Short mmCIF file of C-alpha atoms and ligand atoms in Angstrom, two decimals:
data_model
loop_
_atom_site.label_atom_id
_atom_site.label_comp_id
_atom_site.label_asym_id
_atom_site.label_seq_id
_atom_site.Cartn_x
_atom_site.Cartn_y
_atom_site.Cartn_z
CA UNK A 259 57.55 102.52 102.99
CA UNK A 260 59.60 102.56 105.87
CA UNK A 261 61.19 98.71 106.88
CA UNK A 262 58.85 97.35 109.27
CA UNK A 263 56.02 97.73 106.48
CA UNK A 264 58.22 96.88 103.97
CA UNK A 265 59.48 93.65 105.07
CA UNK A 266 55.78 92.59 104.98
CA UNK A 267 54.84 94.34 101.86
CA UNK A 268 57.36 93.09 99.47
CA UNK A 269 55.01 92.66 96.23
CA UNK A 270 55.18 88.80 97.30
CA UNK A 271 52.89 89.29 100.07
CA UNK A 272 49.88 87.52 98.79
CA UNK A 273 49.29 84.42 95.91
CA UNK A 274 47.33 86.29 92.70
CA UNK A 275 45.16 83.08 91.93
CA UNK A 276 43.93 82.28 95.61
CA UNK A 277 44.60 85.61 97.94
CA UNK A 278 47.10 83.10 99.80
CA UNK A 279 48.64 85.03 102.51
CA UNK A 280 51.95 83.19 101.82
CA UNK A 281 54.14 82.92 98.53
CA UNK A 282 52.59 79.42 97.46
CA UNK A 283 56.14 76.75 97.52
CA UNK A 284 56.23 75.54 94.09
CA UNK A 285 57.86 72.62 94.87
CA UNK A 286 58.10 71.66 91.10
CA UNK A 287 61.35 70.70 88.54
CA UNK A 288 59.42 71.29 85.41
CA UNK A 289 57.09 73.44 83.87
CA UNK A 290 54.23 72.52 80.72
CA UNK A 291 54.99 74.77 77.57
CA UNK A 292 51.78 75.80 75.94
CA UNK A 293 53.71 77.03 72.94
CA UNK A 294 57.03 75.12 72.30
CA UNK A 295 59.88 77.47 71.29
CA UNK A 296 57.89 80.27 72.56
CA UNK A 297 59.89 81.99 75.33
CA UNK A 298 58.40 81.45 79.17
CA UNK A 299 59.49 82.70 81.67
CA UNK A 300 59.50 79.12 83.53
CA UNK A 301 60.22 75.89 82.01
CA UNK A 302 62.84 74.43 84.95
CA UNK A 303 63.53 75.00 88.08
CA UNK A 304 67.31 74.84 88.00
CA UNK A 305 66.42 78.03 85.63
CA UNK A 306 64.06 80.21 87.92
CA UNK A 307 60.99 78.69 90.13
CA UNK A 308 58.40 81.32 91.42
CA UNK A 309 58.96 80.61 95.15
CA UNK A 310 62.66 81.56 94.66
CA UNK A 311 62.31 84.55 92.63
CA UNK A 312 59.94 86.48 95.11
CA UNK A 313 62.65 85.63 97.45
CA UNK A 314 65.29 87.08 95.21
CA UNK A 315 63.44 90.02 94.32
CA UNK A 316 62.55 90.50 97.67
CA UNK A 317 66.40 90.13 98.48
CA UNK A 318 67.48 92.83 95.69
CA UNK A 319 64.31 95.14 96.85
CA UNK A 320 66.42 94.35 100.88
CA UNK A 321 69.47 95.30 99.58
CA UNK A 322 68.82 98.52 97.37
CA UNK A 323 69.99 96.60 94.61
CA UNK A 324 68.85 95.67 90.99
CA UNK A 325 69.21 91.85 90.72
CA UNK A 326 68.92 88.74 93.26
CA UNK A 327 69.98 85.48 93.12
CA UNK A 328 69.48 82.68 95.75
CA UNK A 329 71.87 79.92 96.25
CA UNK A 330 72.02 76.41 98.27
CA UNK A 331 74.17 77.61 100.91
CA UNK A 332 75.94 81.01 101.41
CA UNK A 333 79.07 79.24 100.31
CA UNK A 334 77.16 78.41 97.03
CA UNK A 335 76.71 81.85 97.09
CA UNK A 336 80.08 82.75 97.32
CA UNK A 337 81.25 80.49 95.30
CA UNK A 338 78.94 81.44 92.19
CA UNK A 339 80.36 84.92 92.50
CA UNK A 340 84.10 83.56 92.47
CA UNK A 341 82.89 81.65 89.24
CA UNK A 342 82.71 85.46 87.94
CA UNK A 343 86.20 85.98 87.70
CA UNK A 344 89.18 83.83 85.51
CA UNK A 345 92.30 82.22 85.18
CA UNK A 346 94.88 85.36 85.86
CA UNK A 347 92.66 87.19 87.96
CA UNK A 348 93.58 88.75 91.37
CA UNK A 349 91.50 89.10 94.09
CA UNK A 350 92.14 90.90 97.46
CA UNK A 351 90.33 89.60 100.63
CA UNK A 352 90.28 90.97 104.03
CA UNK A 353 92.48 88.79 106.31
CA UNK A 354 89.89 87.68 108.92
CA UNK A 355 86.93 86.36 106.55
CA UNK A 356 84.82 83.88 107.04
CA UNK A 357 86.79 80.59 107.32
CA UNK A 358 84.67 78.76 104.51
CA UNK A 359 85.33 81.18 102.05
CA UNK A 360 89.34 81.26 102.91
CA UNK A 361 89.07 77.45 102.36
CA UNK A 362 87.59 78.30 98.81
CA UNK A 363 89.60 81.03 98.36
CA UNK A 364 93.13 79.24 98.99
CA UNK A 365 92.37 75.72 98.41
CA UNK A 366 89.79 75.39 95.67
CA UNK A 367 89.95 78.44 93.42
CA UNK A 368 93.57 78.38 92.74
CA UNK A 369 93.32 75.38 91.16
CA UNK A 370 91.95 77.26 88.05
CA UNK A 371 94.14 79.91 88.37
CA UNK A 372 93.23 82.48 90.16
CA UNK A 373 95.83 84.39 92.96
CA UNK A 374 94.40 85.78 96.09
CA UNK A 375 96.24 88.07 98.39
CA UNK A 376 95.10 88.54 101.78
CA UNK A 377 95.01 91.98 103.73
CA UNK A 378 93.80 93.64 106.55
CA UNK A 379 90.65 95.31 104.59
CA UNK A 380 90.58 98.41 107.74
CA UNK A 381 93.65 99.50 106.65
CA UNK A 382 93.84 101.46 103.82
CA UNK A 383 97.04 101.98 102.99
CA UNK A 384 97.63 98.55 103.27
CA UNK A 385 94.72 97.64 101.04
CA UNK A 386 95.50 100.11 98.37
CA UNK A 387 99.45 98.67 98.25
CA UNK A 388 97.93 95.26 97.34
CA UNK A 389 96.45 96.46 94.23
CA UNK A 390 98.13 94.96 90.73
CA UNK A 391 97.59 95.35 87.13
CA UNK A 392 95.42 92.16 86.92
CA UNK A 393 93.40 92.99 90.08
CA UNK A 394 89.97 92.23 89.42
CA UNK A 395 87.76 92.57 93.46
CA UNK A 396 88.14 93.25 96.53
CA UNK A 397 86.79 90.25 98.72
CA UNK A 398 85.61 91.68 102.37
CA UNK A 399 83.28 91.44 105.34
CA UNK A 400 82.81 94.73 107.77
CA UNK A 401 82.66 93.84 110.56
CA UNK A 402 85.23 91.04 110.21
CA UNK A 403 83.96 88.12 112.52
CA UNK A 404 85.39 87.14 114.89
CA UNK A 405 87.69 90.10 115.30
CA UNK A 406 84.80 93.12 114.17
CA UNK A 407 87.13 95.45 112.35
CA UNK A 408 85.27 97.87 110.63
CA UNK A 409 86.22 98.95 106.55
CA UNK A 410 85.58 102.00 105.50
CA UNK A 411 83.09 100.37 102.67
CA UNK A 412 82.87 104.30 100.80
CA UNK A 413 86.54 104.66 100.13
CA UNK A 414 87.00 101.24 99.27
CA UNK A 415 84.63 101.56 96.70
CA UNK A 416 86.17 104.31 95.40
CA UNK A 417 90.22 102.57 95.64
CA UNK A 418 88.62 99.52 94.03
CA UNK A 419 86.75 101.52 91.33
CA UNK A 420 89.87 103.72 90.07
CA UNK A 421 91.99 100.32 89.33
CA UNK A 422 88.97 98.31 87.83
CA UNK A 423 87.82 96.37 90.56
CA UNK A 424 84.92 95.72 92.23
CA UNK A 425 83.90 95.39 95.69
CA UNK A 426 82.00 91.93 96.89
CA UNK A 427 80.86 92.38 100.26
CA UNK A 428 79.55 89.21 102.31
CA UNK A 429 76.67 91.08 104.66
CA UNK A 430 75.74 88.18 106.62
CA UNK A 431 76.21 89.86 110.51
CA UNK A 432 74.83 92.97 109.24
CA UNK A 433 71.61 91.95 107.46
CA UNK A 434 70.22 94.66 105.03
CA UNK A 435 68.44 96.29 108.05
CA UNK A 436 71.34 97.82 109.58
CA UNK A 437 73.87 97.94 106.62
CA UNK A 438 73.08 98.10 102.57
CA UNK A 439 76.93 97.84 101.03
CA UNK A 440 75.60 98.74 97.56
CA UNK A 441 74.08 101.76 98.26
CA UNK A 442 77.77 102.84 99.64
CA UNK A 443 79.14 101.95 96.32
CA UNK A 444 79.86 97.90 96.53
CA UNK A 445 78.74 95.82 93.32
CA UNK A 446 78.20 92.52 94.49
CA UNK A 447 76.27 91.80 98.31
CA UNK A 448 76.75 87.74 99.59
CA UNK A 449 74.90 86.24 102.56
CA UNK A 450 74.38 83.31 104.28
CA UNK A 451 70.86 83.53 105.08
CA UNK A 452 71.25 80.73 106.83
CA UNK A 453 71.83 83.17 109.69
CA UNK A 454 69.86 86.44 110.51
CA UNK A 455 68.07 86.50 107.08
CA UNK A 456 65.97 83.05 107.81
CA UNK A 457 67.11 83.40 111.56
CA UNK A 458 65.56 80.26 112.90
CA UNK A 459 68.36 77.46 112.81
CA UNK A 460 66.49 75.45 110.23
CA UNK A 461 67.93 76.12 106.67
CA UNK A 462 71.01 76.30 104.96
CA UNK A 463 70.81 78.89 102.06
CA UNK A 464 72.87 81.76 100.42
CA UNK A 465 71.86 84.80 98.48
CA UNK A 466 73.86 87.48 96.09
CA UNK A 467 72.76 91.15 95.05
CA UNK A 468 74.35 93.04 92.46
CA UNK A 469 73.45 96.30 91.16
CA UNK A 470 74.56 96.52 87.55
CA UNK A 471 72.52 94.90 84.74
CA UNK A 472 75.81 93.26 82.73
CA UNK A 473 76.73 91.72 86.24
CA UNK A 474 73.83 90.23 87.07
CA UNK A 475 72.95 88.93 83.53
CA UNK A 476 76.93 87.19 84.01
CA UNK A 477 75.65 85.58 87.96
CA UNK A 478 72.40 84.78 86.52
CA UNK A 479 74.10 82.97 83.77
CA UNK A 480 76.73 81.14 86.22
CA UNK A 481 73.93 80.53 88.83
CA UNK A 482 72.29 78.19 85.43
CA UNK A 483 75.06 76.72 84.74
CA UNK A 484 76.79 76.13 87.48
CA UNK A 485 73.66 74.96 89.37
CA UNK A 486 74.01 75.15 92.75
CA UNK A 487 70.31 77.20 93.47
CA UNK A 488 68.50 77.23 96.46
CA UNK A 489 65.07 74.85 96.44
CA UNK A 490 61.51 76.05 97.05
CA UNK A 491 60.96 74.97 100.51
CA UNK A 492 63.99 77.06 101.75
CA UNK A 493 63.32 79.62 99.65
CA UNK A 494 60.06 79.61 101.50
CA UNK A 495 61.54 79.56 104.66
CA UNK A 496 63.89 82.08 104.14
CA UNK A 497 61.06 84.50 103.35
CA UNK A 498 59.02 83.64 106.38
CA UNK A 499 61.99 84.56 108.43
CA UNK A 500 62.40 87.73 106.57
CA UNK A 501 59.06 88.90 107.46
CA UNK A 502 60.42 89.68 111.14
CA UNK A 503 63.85 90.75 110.29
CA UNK A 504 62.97 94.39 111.83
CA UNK A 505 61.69 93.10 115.22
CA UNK A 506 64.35 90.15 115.63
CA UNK A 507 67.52 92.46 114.69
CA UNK A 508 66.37 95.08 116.99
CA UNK A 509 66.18 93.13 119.62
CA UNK A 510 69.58 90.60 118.91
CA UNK A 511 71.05 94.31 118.67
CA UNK A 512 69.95 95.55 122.11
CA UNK A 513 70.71 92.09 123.92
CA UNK A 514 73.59 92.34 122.57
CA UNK A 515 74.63 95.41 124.01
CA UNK A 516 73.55 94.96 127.48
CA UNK A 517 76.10 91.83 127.46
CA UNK A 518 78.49 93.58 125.68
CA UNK A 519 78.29 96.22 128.20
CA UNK A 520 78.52 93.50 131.10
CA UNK A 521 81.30 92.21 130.08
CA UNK A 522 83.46 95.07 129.30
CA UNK A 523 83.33 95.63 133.20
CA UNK A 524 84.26 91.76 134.09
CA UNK A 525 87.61 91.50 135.05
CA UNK A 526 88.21 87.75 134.15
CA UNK A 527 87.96 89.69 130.01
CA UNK A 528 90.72 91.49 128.68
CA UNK A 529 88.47 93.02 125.62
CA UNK A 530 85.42 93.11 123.83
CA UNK A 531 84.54 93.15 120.36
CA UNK A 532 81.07 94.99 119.34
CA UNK A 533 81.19 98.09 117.31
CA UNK A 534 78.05 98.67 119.32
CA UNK A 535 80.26 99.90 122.24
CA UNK A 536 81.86 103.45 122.25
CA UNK A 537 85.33 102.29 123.17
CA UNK A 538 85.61 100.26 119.68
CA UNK A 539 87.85 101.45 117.74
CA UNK A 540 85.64 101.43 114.47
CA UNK A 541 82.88 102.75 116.13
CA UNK A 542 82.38 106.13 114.42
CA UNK A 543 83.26 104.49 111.19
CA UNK A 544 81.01 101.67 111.75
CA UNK A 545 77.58 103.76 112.43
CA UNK A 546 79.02 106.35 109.46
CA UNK A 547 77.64 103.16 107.28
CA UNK A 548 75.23 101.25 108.87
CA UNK A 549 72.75 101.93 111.30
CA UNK A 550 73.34 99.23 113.81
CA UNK A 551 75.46 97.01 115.67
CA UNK A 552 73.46 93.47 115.20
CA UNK A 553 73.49 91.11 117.87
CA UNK A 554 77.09 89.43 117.09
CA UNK A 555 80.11 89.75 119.60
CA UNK A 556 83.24 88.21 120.47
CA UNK A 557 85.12 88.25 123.42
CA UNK A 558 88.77 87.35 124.80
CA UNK A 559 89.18 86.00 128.40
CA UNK A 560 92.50 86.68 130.17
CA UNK A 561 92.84 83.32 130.29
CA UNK A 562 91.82 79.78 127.98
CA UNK A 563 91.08 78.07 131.48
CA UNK A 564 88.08 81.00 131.68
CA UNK A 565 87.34 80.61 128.28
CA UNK A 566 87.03 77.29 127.86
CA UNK A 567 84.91 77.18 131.27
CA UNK A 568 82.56 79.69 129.46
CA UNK A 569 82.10 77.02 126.78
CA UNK A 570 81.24 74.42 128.80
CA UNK A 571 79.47 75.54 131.33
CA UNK A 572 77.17 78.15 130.05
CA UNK A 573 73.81 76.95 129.81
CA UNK A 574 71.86 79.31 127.79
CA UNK A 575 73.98 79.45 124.43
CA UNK A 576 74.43 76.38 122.59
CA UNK A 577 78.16 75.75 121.43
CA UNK A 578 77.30 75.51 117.27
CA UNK A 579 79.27 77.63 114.97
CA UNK A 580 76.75 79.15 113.25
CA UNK A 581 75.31 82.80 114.05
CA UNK A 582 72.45 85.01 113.96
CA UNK A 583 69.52 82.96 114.93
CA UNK A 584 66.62 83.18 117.74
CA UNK A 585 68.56 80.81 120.27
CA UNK A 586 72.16 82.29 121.34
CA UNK A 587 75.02 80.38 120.08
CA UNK A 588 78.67 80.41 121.80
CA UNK A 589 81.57 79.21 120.07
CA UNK A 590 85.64 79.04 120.46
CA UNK A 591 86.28 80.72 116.51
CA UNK A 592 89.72 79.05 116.78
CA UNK A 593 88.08 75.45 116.91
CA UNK A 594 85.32 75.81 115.09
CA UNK A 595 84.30 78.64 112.60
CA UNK A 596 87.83 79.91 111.49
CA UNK A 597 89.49 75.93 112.27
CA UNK A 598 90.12 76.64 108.22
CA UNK A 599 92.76 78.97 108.33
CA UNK A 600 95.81 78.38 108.80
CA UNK A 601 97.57 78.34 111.93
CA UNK A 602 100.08 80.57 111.44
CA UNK A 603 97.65 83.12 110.00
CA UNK A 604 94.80 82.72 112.83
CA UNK A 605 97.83 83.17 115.28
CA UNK A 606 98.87 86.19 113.46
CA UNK A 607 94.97 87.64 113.76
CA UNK A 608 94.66 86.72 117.37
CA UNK A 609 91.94 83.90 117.16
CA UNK A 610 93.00 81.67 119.68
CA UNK A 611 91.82 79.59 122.44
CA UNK A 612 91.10 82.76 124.26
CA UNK A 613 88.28 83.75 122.28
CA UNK A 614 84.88 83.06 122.45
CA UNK A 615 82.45 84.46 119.71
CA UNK A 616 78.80 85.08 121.02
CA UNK A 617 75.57 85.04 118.71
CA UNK A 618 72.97 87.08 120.94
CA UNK A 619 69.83 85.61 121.17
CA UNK A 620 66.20 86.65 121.42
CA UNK A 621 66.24 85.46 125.15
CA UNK A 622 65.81 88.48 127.75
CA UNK A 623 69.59 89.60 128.36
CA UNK A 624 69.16 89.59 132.26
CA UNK A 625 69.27 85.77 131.93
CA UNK A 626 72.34 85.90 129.08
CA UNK A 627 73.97 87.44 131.90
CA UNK A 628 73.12 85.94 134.10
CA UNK A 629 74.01 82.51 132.79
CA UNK A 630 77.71 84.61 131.78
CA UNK A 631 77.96 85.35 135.58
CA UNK A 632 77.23 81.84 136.42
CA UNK A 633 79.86 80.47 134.27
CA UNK A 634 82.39 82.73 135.06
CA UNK A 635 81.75 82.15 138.50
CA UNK A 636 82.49 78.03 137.52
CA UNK A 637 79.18 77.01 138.13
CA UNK A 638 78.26 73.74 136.34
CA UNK A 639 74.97 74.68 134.39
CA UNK A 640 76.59 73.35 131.11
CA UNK A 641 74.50 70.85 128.79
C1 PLP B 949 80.02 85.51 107.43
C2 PLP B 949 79.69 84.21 106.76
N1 PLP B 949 79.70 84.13 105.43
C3 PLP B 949 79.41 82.97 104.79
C4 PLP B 949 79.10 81.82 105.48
C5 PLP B 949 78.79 80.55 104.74
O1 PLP B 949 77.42 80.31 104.74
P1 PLP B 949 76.73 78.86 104.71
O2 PLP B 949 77.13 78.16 105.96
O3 PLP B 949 75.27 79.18 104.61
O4 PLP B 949 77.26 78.16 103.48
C6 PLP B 949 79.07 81.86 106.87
C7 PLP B 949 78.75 80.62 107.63
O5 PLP B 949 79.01 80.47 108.78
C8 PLP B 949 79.38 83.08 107.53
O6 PLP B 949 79.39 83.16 108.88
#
């Protein structure tokens, strides 16, 4: 089946006891057993609930990989799979990640033991010179948000493989429509589906993929114990938004070009970042992996005065640091989204008060630019 069909044909489509168009939400903690000691496959929720696991198989059917699991948040996500690796473990993770998941990642995980180096992912010889003995992943996002550099997810694969490591790849921006990491060779797929994958601003939730039995039976394990699983009614809602992930990315994609487009030609913005354009550097490399762009972009204003009258005065966008949902979303990276880093290192990776990060919407792009123009121009339109 080709995507369109099978986002809506997942083998969750329809309730067995009632024909229900719509996975039933089993909003339930714990199950009857009709034969005590007799293995079930549900007794308690924290354990598996039937809304949740047609979203996780539906996730690992997605993602071209064996074995879902859905979490409370992406971080929850992320998290479970960083409860996968132990004391003396190194992990290597591209420089310009996600700012929740540096916070974890420098201020939480160390304290069990854990050392984390961090490296521009793109660059390859960099990446393979921060390999040691004890180095256990390799931690990345492609693109890199704000800053969309592009890795090169085949050979990284390959580096990690040869020295024992695997390759997590957080696939939030891309969404398994455009981009499916483990079918280039990654082990472990994270999202926050709180973005594209539910798309609708109205639920926090996370989900992992991996692709190898032992793995999964390890995440399934530390998703139990650890706890932190998403509920019925988001898994619900999560799967209603996947239904239309075809139609929505295709059209966050091409909105997202036409202002990407725009605003390459403005002269108050010294560059654009969408891999969707020709001039990006990661271009080639980009569409030799995935088969989009998706509808994020970021953008750097020759001057803060023009960003900052971008932020406040655009009135389409609403300033919220999230991404990927039906309404576009502006926001200044620096202050919100990547606030976690450090200083020193966002100054070093060029997120600063320059930079504006733009979450397409599903409005028509004429009025995106419009609005843009507006802006720029220092019109007052802001909310
Ligand atoms: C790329 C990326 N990964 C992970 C996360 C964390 O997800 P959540 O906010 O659902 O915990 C975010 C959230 O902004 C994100 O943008």
């Amino acid at each position: 089946m080709r995507w369109a069909t099978r986002l809506l044909h997942t083998g969750h489509e329809m309730d067995p006891a009632t024909g229900a168009l719509s996975v039933p939400v089993y909003q339930v903690s714990s199950f009857h057993q009709f034969s005590p000691g007799q293995e079930q496959e549900y007794d308690y929720s924290r354990s598996g609930n039937p809304t949740r696991k047609a979203l996780e198989e539906t996730m690992a059917d997605l993602e071209g990989g064996g074995h879902g699991f859905a979490f409370a948040s992406g971080m929850a996500a992320i998290s479970s799979v960083l409860c996968l690796f132990s004391q003396g473990d190194h992990i290597i993770a591209g420089e310009d990640i996600y700012g929740g998941t540096y916070r974890v990642l420098t201020r939480l995980f160390p304290r069990f033991g854990f050392d984390v180096s961090f490296v521009d992912t793109a660059d390859l010889e960099k990446l393979t010179a921060a390999f040691y003995p004890h180095t256990r992943a390799v931690y990345l996002e492609t693109p890199s948000n704000p800053l969309m550099r592009i890795t090169d997810l085949r050979a990284v694969a390959e580096l990690a493989h040869a020295r024992g490591a695997l390759v997590v790849v957080d696939n939030t921006v891309m969404t398994p429509y455009f981009q499916r990491p483990l079918e280039l060779g990654a082990d472990i797929v994270v999202h926050s589906a709180t973005k594209y994958l539910a798309g609708h601003s109205d639920v926090i939730a996370g989900v992992a993929v991996v692709r190898e039995a032992g793995l999964a039976r390890e995440l399934g394990f530390i998703q139990n114990a650890f706890g932190a699983v998403l509920g019925p009614q988001d898994s619900w809602l999560v799967l209603r938004g996947a239904k239309t992930l075809k139609v929505r990315m295709e059209q966050h994609q091409t909105g997202a070009m036409a202002v990407a487009a725009w605003l390459a030609g403005r002269p108050e913005v010294e560059e654009v970042y969408y891999p969707g354009l020709s001039s990006h550097p990661g271009h080639e490399l980009h569409f030799s992996q995935a088969s989009g762009a998706s509808g994020l972009l970021s953008f750097r204003l020759v001057t803060a005065e023009s960003a900052q009258q971008v932020l406040a005065r655009s009135r389409l966008p609403f300033r919220a640091v999230s991404l990927g949902s039906v309404e576009s979303l502006i926001s200044m990276p620096a202050r919100m989204s990547h606030a976690s880093l450090a200083e020193e290192h966002r100054h070093r990776l060029g997120i600063d008060s320059r930079l504006l990060r733009y979450s397409v919407g599903l409005e028509e792009p004429e009025d995106i630019i419009a609005d843009l123009e507006a802006a720029l121009r220092g019109e007052d339109r802001g909310r």
